[in-house]
């Protein structure tokens, strides 16, 4: 069966510090991968998605970047965090063919001080 | 992609059926209806999806009207663990960049 791992579960970082959140998927190959952010009490906002190694599409202009160095690894980064980067970050995967649901990790709660 | 409209909140008595409505009046012919739920502080969980026929799985049933402009997610015997935010999403197959999670419906199952 397929599993998705995200870490860390919670993170407290000072403004201006760098960020690296990692997501890995097991039990499938060539998945589509996604990063979402959820502000408190709000819906999910798609930040990035990837259909293959090194292929990243950005949905919104922002202070963050994403990379996919391996088939089942997706990394969310920032060089300098802003207060507005606080939120709940979720990684998801789906099979790379049509009509497939997305499957989410447990998320990382990021607080910027 | 078509937008969806859901009530912001609903209550349901434990053991009763929970019927969660969703309006998607601008849905296109090949757009699917997906439902997810998010229990507090967890990632969303896929529940069910359909195109035009009614669907059922071990978690829920999905009823789509004949004109496809609305749908209802049915949890047949709600438990306290079904308390969550439920998202109705309409999207094209493989339209991975267009899956929009709105505010959803906050379902409270009451003992």
CSV table of C-alpha atoms in Angstrom, one decimal:
chain,number,residue,atom,x,y,z
A,1,UNK,CA,0.0,0.0,0.0
A,2,UNK,CA,1.0,3.6,-0.5
A,3,UNK,CA,2.1,5.9,2.4
A,4,UNK,CA,3.1,9.5,2.6
A,5,UNK,CA,5.4,10.9,5.2
A,6,UNK,CA,5.8,14.5,6.2
A,7,UNK,CA,8.2,15.9,8.8
A,8,UNK,CA,8.5,17.6,11.1
A,9,UNK,CA,4.9,17.7,12.6
A,10,UNK,CA,5.5,21.0,14.2
A,11,UNK,CA,8.1,23.7,13.7
A,12,UNK,CA,8.8,27.1,15.3
A,13,UNK,CA,11.1,29.3,13.4
A,14,UNK,CA,12.3,32.9,13.8
A,15,UNK,CA,11.6,35.5,11.1
A,16,UNK,CA,14.3,35.5,8.5
A,17,UNK,CA,15.5,32.0,9.1
A,18,UNK,CA,15.5,29.3,6.4
A,19,UNK,CA,13.0,26.5,6.0
A,20,UNK,CA,13.1,23.0,4.6
A,21,UNK,CA,10.1,20.7,4.8
A,22,UNK,CA,10.3,17.2,3.4
A,23,UNK,CA,7.7,14.9,2.0
A,24,UNK,CA,8.3,11.3,0.8
A,25,UNK,CA,5.9,8.8,-0.7
A,26,UNK,CA,6.3,5.0,-0.6
A,27,UNK,CA,4.6,2.2,-2.5
A,28,UNK,CA,4.1,4.0,-5.8
A,29,UNK,CA,6.2,5.3,-8.7
A,30,UNK,CA,6.1,8.6,-10.7
A,31,UNK,CA,3.3,10.1,-8.6
A,32,UNK,CA,2.0,13.7,-8.9
A,33,UNK,CA,3.1,15.6,-5.8
A,34,UNK,CA,1.6,18.7,-4.3
A,35,UNK,CA,2.3,21.3,-1.5
A,36,UNK,CA,-0.6,23.1,0.0
A,37,UNK,CA,-0.9,25.7,2.8
A,38,UNK,CA,-3.8,26.2,5.1
A,39,UNK,CA,-4.3,29.3,7.2
A,40,UNK,CA,-6.2,28.9,10.4
A,41,UNK,CA,-9.9,28.3,9.7
A,42,UNK,CA,-9.5,28.5,5.9
A,43,UNK,CA,-9.5,26.2,3.0
A,44,UNK,CA,-6.4,24.8,1.3
A,45,UNK,CA,-4.3,26.9,-1.1
A,46,UNK,CA,-2.3,25.0,-3.7
A,47,UNK,CA,1.3,26.2,-3.6
A,48,UNK,CA,3.2,23.9,-5.9
A,49,UNK,CA,2.7,20.7,-7.9
A,50,UNK,CA,5.0,18.4,-9.7
A,51,UNK,CA,4.5,15.8,-12.4
A,52,UNK,CA,8.0,14.5,-12.4
A,53,UNK,CA,11.6,14.8,-11.2
A,54,UNK,CA,12.8,18.4,-11.5
A,55,UNK,CA,9.4,19.6,-12.8
A,56,UNK,CA,7.8,22.2,-10.5
A,57,UNK,CA,4.8,24.4,-11.2
A,58,UNK,CA,4.0,27.3,-8.9
A,59,UNK,CA,0.4,28.4,-8.4
A,60,UNK,CA,1.0,31.6,-6.5
A,61,UNK,CA,3.8,34.1,-6.2
A,62,UNK,CA,5.4,33.7,-2.8
A,63,UNK,CA,8.4,33.5,-0.6
A,64,UNK,CA,8.7,29.8,-0.9
A,65,UNK,CA,10.2,27.3,-3.5
A,66,UNK,CA,9.8,23.6,-4.1
A,67,UNK,CA,12.1,21.0,-5.5
A,68,UNK,CA,11.8,17.3,-6.5
A,69,UNK,CA,15.2,15.8,-6.4
A,70,UNK,CA,13.9,12.2,-6.5
A,71,UNK,CA,10.8,10.6,-7.9
A,72,UNK,CA,9.1,10.3,-4.5
A,73,UNK,CA,10.6,13.2,-2.6
A,74,UNK,CA,9.2,16.7,-2.6
A,75,UNK,CA,10.8,19.5,-0.6
A,76,UNK,CA,9.4,22.9,0.3
A,77,UNK,CA,12.0,25.6,1.1
A,78,UNK,CA,12.5,29.2,1.9
A,79,UNK,CA,15.7,31.2,2.3
A,80,UNK,CA,14.1,33.8,4.7
A,81,UNK,CA,10.8,33.1,6.4
A,82,UNK,CA,8.2,35.9,6.8
A,83,UNK,CA,5.6,36.1,9.5
A,84,UNK,CA,3.0,35.5,6.8
A,85,UNK,CA,4.5,32.1,6.1
A,86,UNK,CA,2.9,30.7,9.3
A,87,UNK,CA,0.4,28.0,8.6
A,88,UNK,CA,-0.4,24.3,8.2
A,89,UNK,CA,1.6,22.9,5.3
A,90,UNK,CA,0.3,19.7,3.6
A,91,UNK,CA,1.9,17.5,1.1
A,92,UNK,CA,-0.2,15.2,-1.1
A,93,UNK,CA,0.3,12.7,-3.9
A,94,UNK,CA,-1.9,11.3,-6.6
A,95,UNK,CA,-1.4,8.7,-9.4
A,96,UNK,CA,-0.3,10.4,-12.6
A,97,UNK,CA,-3.3,9.4,-14.7
A,98,UNK,CA,-6.8,11.0,-14.9
A,99,UNK,CA,-9.5,10.8,-12.3
A,100,UNK,CA,-7.3,10.0,-9.4
A,101,UNK,CA,-7.9,11.4,-5.9
A,102,UNK,CA,-5.2,13.1,-3.8
A,103,UNK,CA,-3.8,11.5,-0.7
A,104,UNK,CA,-2.5,13.8,2.0
A,105,UNK,CA,0.2,13.6,4.7
A,106,UNK,CA,-0.4,14.6,8.3
A,107,UNK,CA,1.0,18.1,7.7
A,108,UNK,CA,3.5,20.4,9.3
A,109,UNK,CA,2.3,23.2,11.6
A,110,UNK,CA,4.7,26.1,11.1
A,111,UNK,CA,4.8,29.0,13.5
A,112,UNK,CA,7.0,32.0,12.7
A,113,UNK,CA,8.1,34.2,15.7
B,1,UNK,CA,-13.3,24.5,-13.1
B,2,UNK,CA,-16.8,24.8,-11.6
B,3,UNK,CA,-17.1,26.4,-8.2
B,4,UNK,CA,-19.0,24.7,-5.4
B,5,UNK,CA,-21.2,26.1,-2.6
B,6,UNK,CA,-21.6,24.3,0.7
B,7,UNK,CA,-23.3,25.3,4.0
B,8,UNK,CA,-20.7,26.5,6.4
B,9,UNK,CA,-21.9,24.2,9.2
B,10,UNK,CA,-24.3,21.4,10.1
B,11,UNK,CA,-25.2,19.3,13.1
B,12,UNK,CA,-26.1,15.6,13.1
B,13,UNK,CA,-27.2,13.3,15.9
B,14,UNK,CA,-25.0,10.3,16.5
B,15,UNK,CA,-26.3,7.2,14.7
B,16,UNK,CA,-28.4,9.2,12.3
B,17,UNK,CA,-27.6,9.7,8.6
B,18,UNK,CA,-25.6,12.9,7.8
B,19,UNK,CA,-26.6,14.4,4.5
B,20,UNK,CA,-24.2,17.1,3.3
B,21,UNK,CA,-25.3,19.1,0.3
B,22,UNK,CA,-23.1,20.7,-2.4
B,23,UNK,CA,-24.2,23.0,-5.3
B,24,UNK,CA,-22.1,23.0,-8.5
B,25,UNK,CA,-24.5,24.6,-11.0
B,26,UNK,CA,-21.7,25.5,-13.5
B,27,UNK,CA,-20.3,22.0,-13.7
B,28,UNK,CA,-19.1,20.9,-17.1
B,29,UNK,CA,-19.9,17.6,-18.7
B,30,UNK,CA,-16.6,15.8,-17.9
B,31,UNK,CA,-15.9,17.3,-14.5
B,32,UNK,CA,-16.0,14.9,-11.6
B,33,UNK,CA,-17.4,15.6,-8.1
B,34,UNK,CA,-14.9,14.7,-5.3
B,35,UNK,CA,-15.5,14.7,-1.5
B,36,UNK,CA,-12.8,14.9,1.1
B,37,UNK,CA,-12.9,15.5,4.8
B,38,UNK,CA,-10.5,17.0,7.3
B,39,UNK,CA,-10.5,16.1,10.9
B,40,UNK,CA,-9.0,18.8,13.1
B,41,UNK,CA,-5.2,19.1,12.8
B,42,UNK,CA,-4.9,16.3,10.3
B,43,UNK,CA,-4.5,16.2,6.5
B,44,UNK,CA,-7.6,15.9,4.3
B,45,UNK,CA,-8.9,12.4,3.7
B,46,UNK,CA,-10.4,11.3,0.3
B,47,UNK,CA,-13.9,9.9,0.7
B,48,UNK,CA,-15.5,9.3,-2.6
B,49,UNK,CA,-16.0,10.7,-6.1
B,50,UNK,CA,-18.3,10.3,-9.1
B,51,UNK,CA,-19.2,11.6,-12.5
B,52,UNK,CA,-23.0,11.2,-12.9
B,53,UNK,CA,-24.0,7.9,-11.4
B,54,UNK,CA,-24.5,7.5,-7.7
B,55,UNK,CA,-21.6,5.9,-5.9
B,56,UNK,CA,-21.1,4.0,-2.7
B,57,UNK,CA,-18.1,2.8,-0.8
B,58,UNK,CA,-17.3,1.7,2.7
B,59,UNK,CA,-17.3,5.3,4.0
B,60,UNK,CA,-20.2,7.0,2.3
B,61,UNK,CA,-22.6,7.3,-0.6
B,62,UNK,CA,-22.6,10.0,-3.2
B,63,UNK,CA,-25.9,11.1,-4.8
B,64,UNK,CA,-25.6,13.3,-7.9
B,65,UNK,CA,-28.7,14.9,-9.3
B,66,UNK,CA,-29.7,14.1,-12.9
B,67,UNK,CA,-28.7,17.5,-14.1
B,68,UNK,CA,-25.4,17.2,-12.2
B,69,UNK,CA,-25.9,20.7,-10.7
B,70,UNK,CA,-25.8,19.4,-7.1
B,71,UNK,CA,-24.8,16.4,-5.1
B,72,UNK,CA,-25.2,15.0,-1.6
B,73,UNK,CA,-22.7,13.1,0.5
B,74,UNK,CA,-24.4,10.7,2.8
B,75,UNK,CA,-22.8,9.2,5.9
B,76,UNK,CA,-25.3,6.5,6.8
B,77,UNK,CA,-24.7,6.2,10.5
B,78,UNK,CA,-22.7,9.1,11.8
B,79,UNK,CA,-20.4,8.6,14.7
B,80,UNK,CA,-18.5,11.1,16.8
B,81,UNK,CA,-15.4,10.4,14.7
B,82,UNK,CA,-17.1,11.8,11.7
B,83,UNK,CA,-16.9,15.3,13.1
B,84,UNK,CA,-14.8,17.1,10.5
B,85,UNK,CA,-14.8,19.7,7.8
B,86,UNK,CA,-16.2,18.2,4.5
B,87,UNK,CA,-15.0,19.6,1.2
B,88,UNK,CA,-16.9,19.2,-2.1
B,89,UNK,CA,-14.7,19.7,-5.1
B,90,UNK,CA,-15.4,19.7,-8.8
B,91,UNK,CA,-12.5,19.1,-11.2
B,92,UNK,CA,-11.5,17.7,-14.5
B,93,UNK,CA,-9.7,14.4,-14.5
B,94,UNK,CA,-5.9,15.0,-14.4
B,95,UNK,CA,-6.6,18.7,-13.7
B,96,UNK,CA,-4.2,18.5,-10.8
B,97,UNK,CA,-3.5,22.2,-10.9
B,98,UNK,CA,-7.1,23.2,-10.5
B,99,UNK,CA,-8.2,21.3,-7.4
B,100,UNK,CA,-9.7,24.1,-5.2
B,101,UNK,CA,-10.5,23.4,-1.6
B,102,UNK,CA,-13.0,26.0,-0.4
B,103,UNK,CA,-14.1,26.5,3.2
B,104,UNK,CA,-16.2,23.3,3.2
B,105,UNK,CA,-18.9,22.3,5.7
B,106,UNK,CA,-18.1,21.8,9.3
B,107,UNK,CA,-20.0,18.8,10.5
B,108,UNK,CA,-20.6,18.3,14.2
B,109,UNK,CA,-21.9,14.9,15.3
B,110,UNK,CA,-23.7,15.3,18.6
B,111,UNK,CA,-24.0,12.5,21.1
